Every structure is written in structure tokens, then in C-alpha cells.
PDB file of C-alpha atoms in Angstrom:
ATOM      1  CA  UNK R   1      88.502  97.763  78.735  1.00  0.00           C
ATOM      2  CA  UNK R   2      90.533  97.170  81.891  1.00  0.00           C
ATOM      3  CA  UNK R   3      92.786  94.092  81.887  1.00  0.00           C
ATOM      4  CA  UNK R   4      91.820  93.555  85.537  1.00  0.00           C
ATOM      5  CA  UNK R   5      88.976  91.342  86.719  1.00  0.00           C
ATOM      6  CA  UNK R   6      87.557  91.262  90.255  1.00  0.00           C
ATOM      7  CA  UNK R   7      85.461  88.949  92.381  1.00  0.00           C
ATOM      8  CA  UNK R   8      84.519  88.298  96.008  1.00  0.00           C
ATOM      9  CA  UNK R   9      84.630  84.532  95.383  1.00  0.00           C
ATOM     10  CA  UNK R  10      87.871  83.048  96.683  1.00  0.00           C
ATOM     11  CA  UNK R  11      87.513  79.871  94.600  1.00  0.00           C
ATOM     12  CA  UNK R  12      87.135  81.839  91.373  1.00  0.00           C
ATOM     13  CA  UNK R  13      90.196  83.867  92.360  1.00  0.00           C
ATOM     14  CA  UNK R  14      92.231  80.786  93.260  1.00  0.00           C
ATOM     15  CA  UNK R  15      91.332  79.080  89.990  1.00  0.00           C
ATOM     16  CA  UNK R  16      93.086  81.894  88.138  1.00  0.00           C
ATOM     17  CA  UNK R  17      96.002  82.820  90.432  1.00  0.00           C
ATOM     18  CA  UNK R  18      97.051  79.736  92.407  1.00  0.00           C
ATOM     19  CA  UNK R  19      99.498  78.441  89.795  1.00  0.00           C
ATOM     20  CA  UNK R  20     101.047  81.897  89.446  1.00  0.00           C
ATOM     21  CA  UNK R  21     101.506  82.303  93.196  1.00  0.00           C
ATOM     22  CA  UNK R  22     102.645  78.719  93.764  1.00  0.00           C
ATOM     23  CA  UNK R  23     105.629  79.184  91.455  1.00  0.00           C
ATOM     24  CA  UNK R  24     107.238  81.027  94.400  1.00  0.00           C
ATOM     25  CA  UNK R  25     105.240  80.100  97.506  1.00  0.00           C
ATOM     26  CA  UNK R  26     107.726  81.708  99.896  1.00  0.00           C
ATOM     27  CA  UNK R  27     107.480  85.127  98.245  1.00  0.00           C
ATOM     28  CA  UNK R  28     103.696  84.802  97.936  1.00  0.00           C
ATOM     29  CA  UNK R  29     103.074  83.356 101.398  1.00  0.00           C
ATOM     30  CA  UNK R  30     100.664  86.117 102.423  1.00  0.00           C
ATOM     31  CA  UNK R  31      98.312  85.720  99.459  1.00  0.00           C
ATOM     32  CA  UNK R  32      98.408  81.931  99.597  1.00  0.00           C
ATOM     33  CA  UNK R  33      97.681  81.754 103.327  1.00  0.00           C
ATOM     34  CA  UNK R  34      94.832  84.255 102.961  1.00  0.00           C
ATOM     35  CA  UNK R  35      93.290  82.055 100.261  1.00  0.00           C
ATOM     36  CA  UNK R  36      93.562  79.007 102.508  1.00  0.00           C
ATOM     37  CA  UNK R  37      92.181  80.945 105.470  1.00  0.00           C
ATOM     38  CA  UNK R  38      89.129  82.133 103.527  1.00  0.00           C
ATOM     39  CA  UNK R  39      88.590  78.620 102.213  1.00  0.00           C
ATOM     40  CA  UNK R  40      88.565  77.448 105.840  1.00  0.00           C
ATOM     41  CA  UNK R  41      85.893  79.996 106.730  1.00  0.00           C
ATOM     42  CA  UNK R  42      87.917  82.928 108.061  1.00  0.00           C
ATOM     43  CA  UNK R  43      86.280  86.359 107.824  1.00  0.00           C
ATOM     44  CA  UNK R  44      87.742  89.576 109.189  1.00  0.00           C
ATOM     45  CA  UNK R  45      84.756  91.904 108.778  1.00  0.00           C
ATOM     46  CA  UNK R  46      81.296  92.135 107.242  1.00  0.00           C
ATOM     47  CA  UNK R  47      82.649  94.110 104.290  1.00  0.00           C
ATOM     48  CA  UNK R  48      82.992  92.154 101.035  1.00  0.00           C
ATOM     49  CA  UNK R  49      86.423  90.866 100.135  1.00  0.00           C
ATOM     50  CA  UNK R  50      88.072  91.928  96.907  1.00  0.00           C
ATOM     51  CA  UNK R  51      90.160  89.568  94.798  1.00  0.00           C
ATOM     52  CA  UNK R  52      91.654  90.776  91.525  1.00  0.00           C
ATOM     53  CA  UNK R  53      93.702  89.268  88.705  1.00  0.00           C
ATOM     54  CA  UNK R  54      94.834  89.955  85.181  1.00  0.00           C
ATOM     55  CA  UNK R  55      95.362  87.397  82.450  1.00  0.00           C
ATOM     56  CA  UNK R  56      93.906  83.948  82.054  1.00  0.00           C
ATOM     57  CA  UNK R  57      94.705  80.743  83.913  1.00  0.00           C
ATOM     58  CA  UNK R  58      97.294  81.045  85.194  1.00  0.00           C
ATOM     59  CA  UNK R  59      96.996  84.773  85.652  1.00  0.00           C
ATOM     60  CA  UNK R  60      99.939  87.166  85.281  1.00  0.00           C
ATOM     61  CA  UNK R  61      98.965  89.415  88.218  1.00  0.00           C
ATOM     62  CA  UNK R  62      97.107  89.083  91.526  1.00  0.00           C
ATOM     63  CA  UNK R  63      95.915  91.420  94.291  1.00  0.00           C
ATOM     64  CA  UNK R  64      93.569  90.965  97.235  1.00  0.00           C
ATOM     65  CA  UNK R  65      91.946  92.913 100.037  1.00  0.00           C
ATOM     66  CA  UNK R  66      90.185  91.398 103.056  1.00  0.00           C
ATOM     67  CA  UNK R  67      88.792  94.397 104.987  1.00  0.00           C
ATOM     68  CA  UNK R  68      89.886  95.893 107.310  1.00  0.00           C
ATOM     69  CA  UNK R  69      93.284  94.740 106.049  1.00  0.00           C
ATOM     70  CA  UNK R  70      95.225  96.647 103.435  1.00  0.00           C
ATOM     71  CA  UNK R  71      95.289  95.992  99.710  1.00  0.00           C
ATOM     72  CA  UNK R  72      97.960  93.345  99.178  1.00  0.00           C
ATOM     73  CA  UNK R  73      99.898  93.506  95.914  1.00  0.00           C
ATOM     74  CA  UNK R  74     100.764  89.835  95.605  1.00  0.00           C
ATOM     75  CA  UNK R  75     102.214  89.967  92.083  1.00  0.00           C
ATOM     76  CA  UNK R  76     101.823  92.927  89.737  1.00  0.00           C
ATOM     77  CA  UNK R  77     104.055  93.544  86.690  1.00  0.00           C
ATOM     78  CA  UNK R  78     104.958  97.206  86.299  1.00  0.00           C
ATOM     79  CA  UNK R  79     102.883  97.550  83.112  1.00  0.00           C
ATOM     80  CA  UNK R  80      99.735  96.618  85.037  1.00  0.00           C
ATOM     81  CA  UNK R  81     100.103  99.062  87.945  1.00  0.00           C
ATOM     82  CA  UNK R  82      98.427 102.074  86.318  1.00  0.00           C
ATOM     83  CA  UNK R  83      95.598  99.927  84.887  1.00  0.00           C
ATOM     84  CA  UNK R  84      95.103  98.559  88.419  1.00  0.00           C
ATOM     85  CA  UNK R  85      94.803 102.063  89.869  1.00  0.00           C
ATOM     86  CA  UNK R  86      92.317 102.959  87.136  1.00  0.00           C
ATOM     87  CA  UNK R  87      90.290  99.788  87.686  1.00  0.00           C
ATOM     88  CA  UNK R  88      90.095 100.345  91.448  1.00  0.00           C
ATOM     89  CA  UNK R  89      89.007 103.960  90.933  1.00  0.00           C
ATOM     90  CA  UNK R  90      86.292 102.865  88.506  1.00  0.00           C
ATOM     91  CA  UNK R  91      84.976 100.498  91.187  1.00  0.00           C
ATOM     92  CA  UNK R  92      85.183 103.288  93.807  1.00  0.00           C
ATOM     93  CA  UNK R  93      87.590 101.175  95.844  1.00  0.00           C
ATOM     94  CA  UNK R  94      89.666 103.240  98.281  1.00  0.00           C
ATOM     95  CA  UNK R  95      92.117 100.934 100.074  1.00  0.00           C
ATOM     96  CA  UNK R  96      92.902 101.906 103.682  1.00  0.00           C
ATOM     97  CA  UNK R  97      96.523 101.150 102.831  1.00  0.00           C
ATOM     98  CA  UNK R  98      98.708  98.965 100.683  1.00  0.00           C
ATOM     99  CA  UNK R  99     101.411  96.392 101.245  1.00  0.00           C
ATOM    100  CA  UNK R 100     103.698  94.200  99.184  1.00  0.00           C
ATOM    101  CA  UNK R 101     107.280  94.160  97.939  1.00  0.00           C
ATOM    102  CA  UNK R 102     108.830  97.591  98.587  1.00  0.00           C
ATOM    103  CA  UNK R 103     109.545  98.682  95.004  1.00  0.00           C
ATOM    104  CA  UNK R 104     106.102  97.533  93.873  1.00  0.00           C
ATOM    105  CA  UNK R 105     104.391  99.443  96.680  1.00  0.00           C
ATOM    106  CA  UNK R 106     106.371 102.575  95.804  1.00  0.00           C
ATOM    107  CA  UNK R 107     105.266 102.377  92.162  1.00  0.00           C
ATOM    108  CA  UNK R 108     101.645 101.770  93.118  1.00  0.00           C
ATOM    109  CA  UNK R 109     101.595 104.674  95.584  1.00  0.00           C
ATOM    110  CA  UNK R 110     103.115 106.990  92.970  1.00  0.00           C
ATOM    111  CA  UNK R 111     100.414 106.042  90.457  1.00  0.00           C
ATOM    112  CA  UNK R 112      97.666 106.229  93.066  1.00  0.00           C
ATOM    113  CA  UNK R 113      98.629 109.646  94.438  1.00  0.00           C
ATOM    114  CA  UNK R 114      99.084 111.030  90.926  1.00  0.00           C
ATOM    115  CA  UNK R 115      95.347 110.606  90.585  1.00  0.00           C
ATOM    116  CA  UNK R 116      94.698 112.480  93.793  1.00  0.00           C
ATOM    117  CA  UNK R 117      94.262 109.407  95.985  1.00  0.00           C
ATOM    118  CA  UNK R 118      95.944 108.655  99.258  1.00  0.00           C
ATOM    119  CA  UNK R 119      97.426 105.400 100.497  1.00  0.00           C
ATOM    120  CA  UNK R 120      99.072 104.359 103.733  1.00  0.00           C
ATOM    121  CA  UNK R 121     102.294 102.357 103.589  1.00  0.00           C
ATOM    122  CA  UNK R 122     102.720  99.783 106.360  1.00  0.00           C
ATOM    123  CA  UNK R 123     105.858  99.327 108.387  1.00  0.00           C
ATOM    124  CA  UNK R 124     108.784  97.787 106.543  1.00  0.00           C
ATOM    125  CA  UNK R 125     109.284  94.096 107.100  1.00  0.00           C
ATOM    126  CA  UNK R 126     111.795  91.537 105.901  1.00  0.00           C
ATOM    127  CA  UNK R 127     110.928  88.096 104.579  1.00  0.00           C
ATOM    128  CA  UNK R 128     113.161  85.256 105.774  1.00  0.00           C
ATOM    129  CA  UNK R 129     113.312  81.731 104.369  1.00  0.00           C
ATOM    130  CA  UNK R 130     114.629  78.764 106.340  1.00  0.00           C
ATOM    131  CA  UNK R 131     117.868  77.316 104.997  1.00  0.00           C
ATOM    132  CA  UNK R 132     118.736  74.757 107.663  1.00  0.00           C
ATOM    133  CA  UNK R 133     117.279  74.804 111.150  1.00  0.00           C
ATOM    134  CA  UNK R 134     119.878  75.353 113.872  1.00  0.00           C
ATOM    135  CA  UNK R 135     118.177  75.425 117.289  1.00  0.00           C
ATOM    136  CA  UNK R 136     120.098  77.486 119.865  1.00  0.00           C
ATOM    137  CA  UNK R 137     122.824  75.513 121.654  1.00  0.00           C
ATOM    138  CA  UNK R 138     122.845  75.700 124.556  1.00  0.00           C
ATOM    139  CA  UNK R 139     119.183  76.551 124.630  1.00  0.00           C
ATOM    140  CA  UNK R 140     117.421  78.338 127.465  1.00  0.00           C
ATOM    141  CA  UNK R 141     115.995  76.330 130.360  1.00  0.00           C
ATOM    142  CA  UNK R 142     112.640  74.737 129.708  1.00  0.00           C
ATOM    143  CA  UNK R 143     110.936  73.149 126.748  1.00  0.00           C
ATOM    144  CA  UNK R 144     108.346  73.767 124.040  1.00  0.00           C
ATOM    145  CA  UNK R 145     104.857  72.310 124.019  1.00  0.00           C
ATOM    146  CA  UNK R 146     101.602  72.986 122.159  1.00  0.00           C
ATOM    147  CA  UNK R 147      99.076  75.398 123.661  1.00  0.00           C
ATOM    148  CA  UNK R 148      96.128  73.504 125.167  1.00  0.00           C
ATOM    149  CA  UNK R 149      92.415  74.238 124.769  1.00  0.00           C
ATOM    150  CA  UNK R 150      92.263  75.341 128.403  1.00  0.00           C
ATOM    151  CA  UNK R 151      94.920  78.007 127.705  1.00  0.00           C
ATOM    152  CA  UNK R 152      93.189  79.798 124.824  1.00  0.00           C
ATOM    153  CA  UNK R 153      92.351  82.881 126.914  1.00  0.00           C
ATOM    154  CA  UNK R 154      95.967  83.438 127.903  1.00  0.00           C
ATOM    155  CA  UNK R 155      97.172  82.832 124.357  1.00  0.00           C
ATOM    156  CA  UNK R 156      94.637  85.385 123.076  1.00  0.00           C
ATOM    157  CA  UNK R 157      96.044  87.956 125.524  1.00  0.00           C
ATOM    158  CA  UNK R 158      99.599  87.356 124.314  1.00  0.00           C
ATOM    159  CA  UNK R 159      98.630  87.342 120.621  1.00  0.00           C
ATOM    160  CA  UNK R 160      96.729  90.605 121.125  1.00  0.00           C
ATOM    161  CA  UNK R 161      99.751  92.085 122.923  1.00  0.00           C
ATOM    162  CA  UNK R 162     101.905  91.128 119.932  1.00  0.00           C
ATOM    163  CA  UNK R 163      99.468  92.835 117.545  1.00  0.00           C
ATOM    164  CA  UNK R 164      99.405  96.009 119.627  1.00  0.00           C
ATOM    165  CA  UNK R 165     103.186  96.139 119.950  1.00  0.00           C
ATOM    166  CA  UNK R 166     103.730  95.460 116.253  1.00  0.00           C
ATOM    167  CA  UNK R 167     101.190  98.104 115.264  1.00  0.00           C
ATOM    168  CA  UNK R 168      99.634  95.930 112.564  1.00  0.00           C
ATOM    169  CA  UNK R 169      96.015  95.634 111.494  1.00  0.00           C
ATOM    170  CA  UNK R 170      94.493  92.557 113.062  1.00  0.00           C
ATOM    171  CA  UNK R 171      90.999  91.371 113.919  1.00  0.00           C
ATOM    172  CA  UNK R 172      89.583  88.013 114.912  1.00  0.00           C
ATOM    173  CA  UNK R 173      92.458  87.172 117.257  1.00  0.00           C
ATOM    174  CA  UNK R 174      90.433  84.692 119.301  1.00  0.00           C
ATOM    175  CA  UNK R 175      89.289  82.848 116.175  1.00  0.00           C
ATOM    176  CA  UNK R 176      92.878  82.708 114.912  1.00  0.00           C
ATOM    177  CA  UNK R 177      94.104  81.362 118.252  1.00  0.00           C
ATOM    178  CA  UNK R 178      91.394  78.699 118.455  1.00  0.00           C
ATOM    179  CA  UNK R 179      92.121  77.557 114.904  1.00  0.00           C
ATOM    180  CA  UNK R 180      95.853  77.362 115.636  1.00  0.00           C
ATOM    181  CA  UNK R 181      95.350  75.475 118.900  1.00  0.00           C
ATOM    182  CA  UNK R 182      92.993  72.996 117.246  1.00  0.00           C
ATOM    183  CA  UNK R 183      95.571  72.287 114.528  1.00  0.00           C
ATOM    184  CA  UNK R 184      98.577  72.257 116.930  1.00  0.00           C
ATOM    185  CA  UNK R 185     100.105  75.320 115.275  1.00  0.00           C
ATOM    186  CA  UNK R 186     100.554  77.378 118.464  1.00  0.00           C
ATOM    187  CA  UNK R 187     103.280  76.613 120.996  1.00  0.00           C
ATOM    188  CA  UNK R 188     104.561  77.858 124.331  1.00  0.00           C
ATOM    189  CA  UNK R 189     108.099  77.829 125.605  1.00  0.00           C
ATOM    190  CA  UNK R 190     107.662  76.733 129.198  1.00  0.00           C
ATOM    191  CA  UNK R 191     110.250  77.325 131.940  1.00  0.00           C
ATOM    192  CA  UNK R 192     109.769  75.957 135.452  1.00  0.00           C
ATOM    193  CA  UNK R 193     106.165  75.116 134.628  1.00  0.00           C
ATOM    194  CA  UNK R 194     105.210  78.581 133.385  1.00  0.00           C
ATOM    195  CA  UNK R 195     104.747  79.858 129.834  1.00  0.00           C
ATOM    196  CA  UNK R 196     107.413  82.456 128.984  1.00  0.00           C
ATOM    197  CA  UNK R 197     107.139  82.815 125.184  1.00  0.00           C
ATOM    198  CA  UNK R 198     104.631  82.095 122.419  1.00  0.00           C
ATOM    199  CA  UNK R 199     105.039  81.229 118.743  1.00  0.00           C
ATOM    200  CA  UNK R 200     102.613  80.082 116.104  1.00  0.00           C
ATOM    201  CA  UNK R 201     102.403  79.442 112.409  1.00  0.00           C
ATOM    202  CA  UNK R 202      99.804  79.973 109.736  1.00  0.00           C
ATOM    203  CA  UNK R 203      98.127  77.240 107.710  1.00  0.00           C
ATOM    204  CA  UNK R 204     100.519  75.608 105.287  1.00  0.00           C
ATOM    205  CA  UNK R 205      99.884  76.864 101.749  1.00  0.00           C
ATOM    206  CA  UNK R 206     101.501  75.467  98.595  1.00  0.00           C
ATOM    207  CA  UNK R 207     103.861  73.487 100.812  1.00  0.00           C
ATOM    208  CA  UNK R 208     105.133  76.496 102.779  1.00  0.00           C
ATOM    209  CA  UNK R 209     104.491  77.246 106.457  1.00  0.00           C
ATOM    210  CA  UNK R 210     104.799  80.810 107.779  1.00  0.00           C
ATOM    211  CA  UNK R 211     105.850  81.327 111.385  1.00  0.00           C
ATOM    212  CA  UNK R 212     104.091  84.068 113.299  1.00  0.00           C
ATOM    213  CA  UNK R 213     103.306  85.563 115.683  1.00  0.00           C
ATOM    214  CA  UNK R 214     106.282  85.265 118.016  1.00  0.00           C
ATOM    215  CA  UNK R 215     105.794  87.037 121.342  1.00  0.00           C
ATOM    216  CA  UNK R 216     107.701  87.149 124.614  1.00  0.00           C
ATOM    217  CA  UNK R 217     106.384  89.339 127.450  1.00  0.00           C
ATOM    218  CA  UNK R 218     108.756  92.238 128.235  1.00  0.00           C
ATOM    219  CA  UNK R 219     109.823  90.800 131.585  1.00  0.00           C
ATOM    220  CA  UNK R 220     111.010  87.557 129.984  1.00  0.00           C
ATOM    221  CA  UNK R 221     112.984  88.974 127.065  1.00  0.00           C
ATOM    222  CA  UNK R 222     116.693  88.607 126.284  1.00  0.00           C
ATOM    223  CA  UNK R 223     116.803  85.120 127.758  1.00  0.00           C
ATOM    224  CA  UNK R 224     116.653  83.159 124.498  1.00  0.00           C
ATOM    225  CA  UNK R 225     113.034  82.044 124.857  1.00  0.00           C
ATOM    226  CA  UNK R 226     111.836  83.624 121.597  1.00  0.00           C
ATOM    227  CA  UNK R 227     114.532  81.966 119.509  1.00  0.00           C
ATOM    228  CA  UNK R 228     113.928  78.621 121.191  1.00  0.00           C
ATOM    229  CA  UNK R 229     110.153  78.602 120.688  1.00  0.00           C
ATOM    230  CA  UNK R 230     110.553  79.792 117.084  1.00  0.00           C
ATOM    231  CA  UNK R 231     112.943  76.904 116.444  1.00  0.00           C
ATOM    232  CA  UNK R 232     110.462  74.510 118.059  1.00  0.00           C
ATOM    233  CA  UNK R 233     107.539  75.683 115.911  1.00  0.00           C
ATOM    234  CA  UNK R 234     109.760  75.472 112.839  1.00  0.00           C
ATOM    235  CA  UNK R 235     110.798  71.933 113.753  1.00  0.00           C
ATOM    236  CA  UNK R 236     107.146  70.939 114.217  1.00  0.00           C
ATOM    237  CA  UNK R 237     106.343  72.197 110.714  1.00  0.00           C
ATOM    238  CA  UNK R 238     109.278  70.276 109.255  1.00  0.00           C
ATOM    239  CA  UNK R 239     108.095  67.092 110.980  1.00  0.00           C
ATOM    240  CA  UNK R 240     104.797  67.508 109.153  1.00  0.00           C
ATOM    241  CA  UNK R 241     106.680  67.427 105.861  1.00  0.00           C
ATOM    242  CA  UNK R 242     106.400  71.021 104.634  1.00  0.00           C
ATOM    243  CA  UNK R 243     108.586  72.029 101.705  1.00  0.00           C
ATOM    244  CA  UNK R 244     109.705  75.281 103.331  1.00  0.00           C
ATOM    245  CA  UNK R 245     109.267  77.624 106.284  1.00  0.00           C
ATOM    246  CA  UNK R 246     109.249  81.430 106.172  1.00  0.00           C
ATOM    247  CA  UNK R 247     108.697  84.336 108.553  1.00  0.00           C
ATOM    248  CA  UNK R 248     108.542  88.123 108.543  1.00  0.00           C
ATOM    249  CA  UNK R 249     110.364  90.490 110.883  1.00  0.00           C
ATOM    250  CA  UNK R 250     109.997  94.189 111.575  1.00  0.00           C
ATOM    251  CA  UNK R 251     113.034  95.918 110.052  1.00  0.00           C
ATOM    252  CA  UNK R 252     112.969  98.352 112.967  1.00  0.00           C
ATOM    253  CA  UNK R 253     113.768  95.486 115.368  1.00  0.00           C
ATOM    254  CA  UNK R 254     117.454  94.536 114.957  1.00  0.00           C
ATOM    255  CA  UNK R 255     117.240  91.937 117.735  1.00  0.00           C
ATOM    256  CA  UNK R 256     114.681  89.732 115.986  1.00  0.00           C
ATOM    257  CA  UNK R 257     116.433  90.091 112.635  1.00  0.00           C
ATOM    258  CA  UNK R 258     119.647  88.819 114.224  1.00  0.00           C
ATOM    259  CA  UNK R 259     118.013  86.004 116.203  1.00  0.00           C
ATOM    260  CA  UNK R 260     116.274  84.417 113.235  1.00  0.00           C
ATOM    261  CA  UNK R 261     119.457  84.336 111.197  1.00  0.00           C
ATOM    262  CA  UNK R 262     121.175  82.561 114.073  1.00  0.00           C
ATOM    263  CA  UNK R 263     118.659  79.707 113.981  1.00  0.00           C
ATOM    264  CA  UNK R 264     118.919  79.181 110.223  1.00  0.00           C
ATOM    265  CA  UNK R 265     116.769  81.733 108.411  1.00  0.00           C
ATOM    266  CA  UNK R 266     118.143  83.928 105.622  1.00  0.00           C
ATOM    267  CA  UNK R 267     116.738  87.262 104.442  1.00  0.00           C
ATOM    268  CA  UNK R 268     115.109  87.223 100.998  1.00  0.00           C
ATOM    269  CA  UNK R 269     113.382  90.567 100.373  1.00  0.00           C
ATOM    270  CA  UNK R 270     111.821  93.583 102.056  1.00  0.00           C
ATOM    271  CA  UNK R 271     108.167  94.536 102.084  1.00  0.00           C
ATOM    272  CA  UNK R 272     106.201  97.643 102.954  1.00  0.00           C
TER     273      UNK R 272
END
């Protein structure tokens, strides 16, 4: 029998995997924030979600897939990769793609394609963890403030532009924006009375807040707005008493990778 168990019930999944994932909430920020999002009512499609684990409580492995998003390998020991591939095949699950820590994704893809399957590997990203916040000095002109209810439409446009530019799978942008505005998790940088950059953060999970998205329209770039609004959103999370703050960057974007280090983030690991 397969050592893997699956459900579409997020609470059953969380009961088994939360303690495992919470031992390193920065590394497992994606899985933890997805759990909290689903608990809060988020849905990304009509297709059933898939949550999988191996072991008891706490589990020793965890994966999840919220269609149309890719299969996320949250934590999978090497010995459980081939059994995972077998278990997914037995359930006739064909992930549209896969993401997770780079070496883990490589091993999964090798096992998957050996069985004749295909998987898509996402862009490479780098996980950063906040050491000590250092807002830019001198900062750019202007100031940060939360996005207001009356500005949701504009924020949706900018969030959607970020998604398109990043080339990532994303649905339900308006719902995500409204949730973030309601909980004061989405901020503008405003210069001379006009919004020039946007940054948000996901729901705090296991004490860790994840910054994202961060978007500056092309005509306003290279003026320091992105760094300033990221620092402001980070500071807002710290004021709420979070234990840590993390963010992901696209490895293909050297500018963002440099900027975040300048305001106090350090690189931890790469993901595909």
C-alpha cells in the first residue's frame, strides 16, 4: 500500500501537516499561507483541491495542489518521491506543473518522466528572509499608505499587471485584492498625491508574513519606489507582531534581488 494519503479537506490536511510545516515557517510559507487562505474561503477554480501527506501526526511529508496552480512539494523526503509519483498515477492525477525547492523538484521530475509523464517546471525564484529592516535612506519622495476600498479597481489592474509580467499562474486577483485591502495588507507608495508603486503581503501563517506582490509601473521604475513600499509593508507586518517576514524574487531579475538585500533581506534558498 502507498504511504501517501490524500484528501480535499483542508482541516484534515492541516491536522496532519501543520506541526511539520511550522517547524520552519519561512521555508514552508507557500503551503502554510495556502492552508490559511483555504480556511478563509479562498477558491481558485471549481476543480477539487488535492492535499497529500505521509506519516501520522505530525506527518513526515506534505504536498498540495489548488487547481489551476501547480503541484507544490512542500516537504518530501527523497525516499518518498517515487511512492508519491506512483500514488498520483494511481489516482490519475496529472499536475499541470510542479514547484518547490530546486533539488526536490528535479528529483520529482526525474521520477515522473521516467514513468512517461510530463511536468512543467516554473521559473526559478529565490526565498529571502528578513534579518533587520533597513528602509532606504534617503528614501524617495512621498510616503506609504494603505490602499482604500475606493481604489480596489486600480489595485486590481496593477496586481494583474504584476501577474502578467511575472508569468505566474494566478486567478481570483480581485478577490485577493479585496481581502488584502480589508485586512490592510495592501499599500501604495504615493508621490505628489499619486500612487507610483504597490506592495502587499499574504495572510500571516505560523507567525510569518510573506510580502508580495510588489509592482511599479514601467514609467515609475528606478526611482526607489519599490524598495520604499516594500520596506513600508514589511514595517507594517512587524508592527503587528509577526515573528518573521519573507519574500520571493525572480532569479532572472537582478535588480529586485539587489534591492531586497539592501533593505535587510537575506537569501535562503532557491525554488523552481
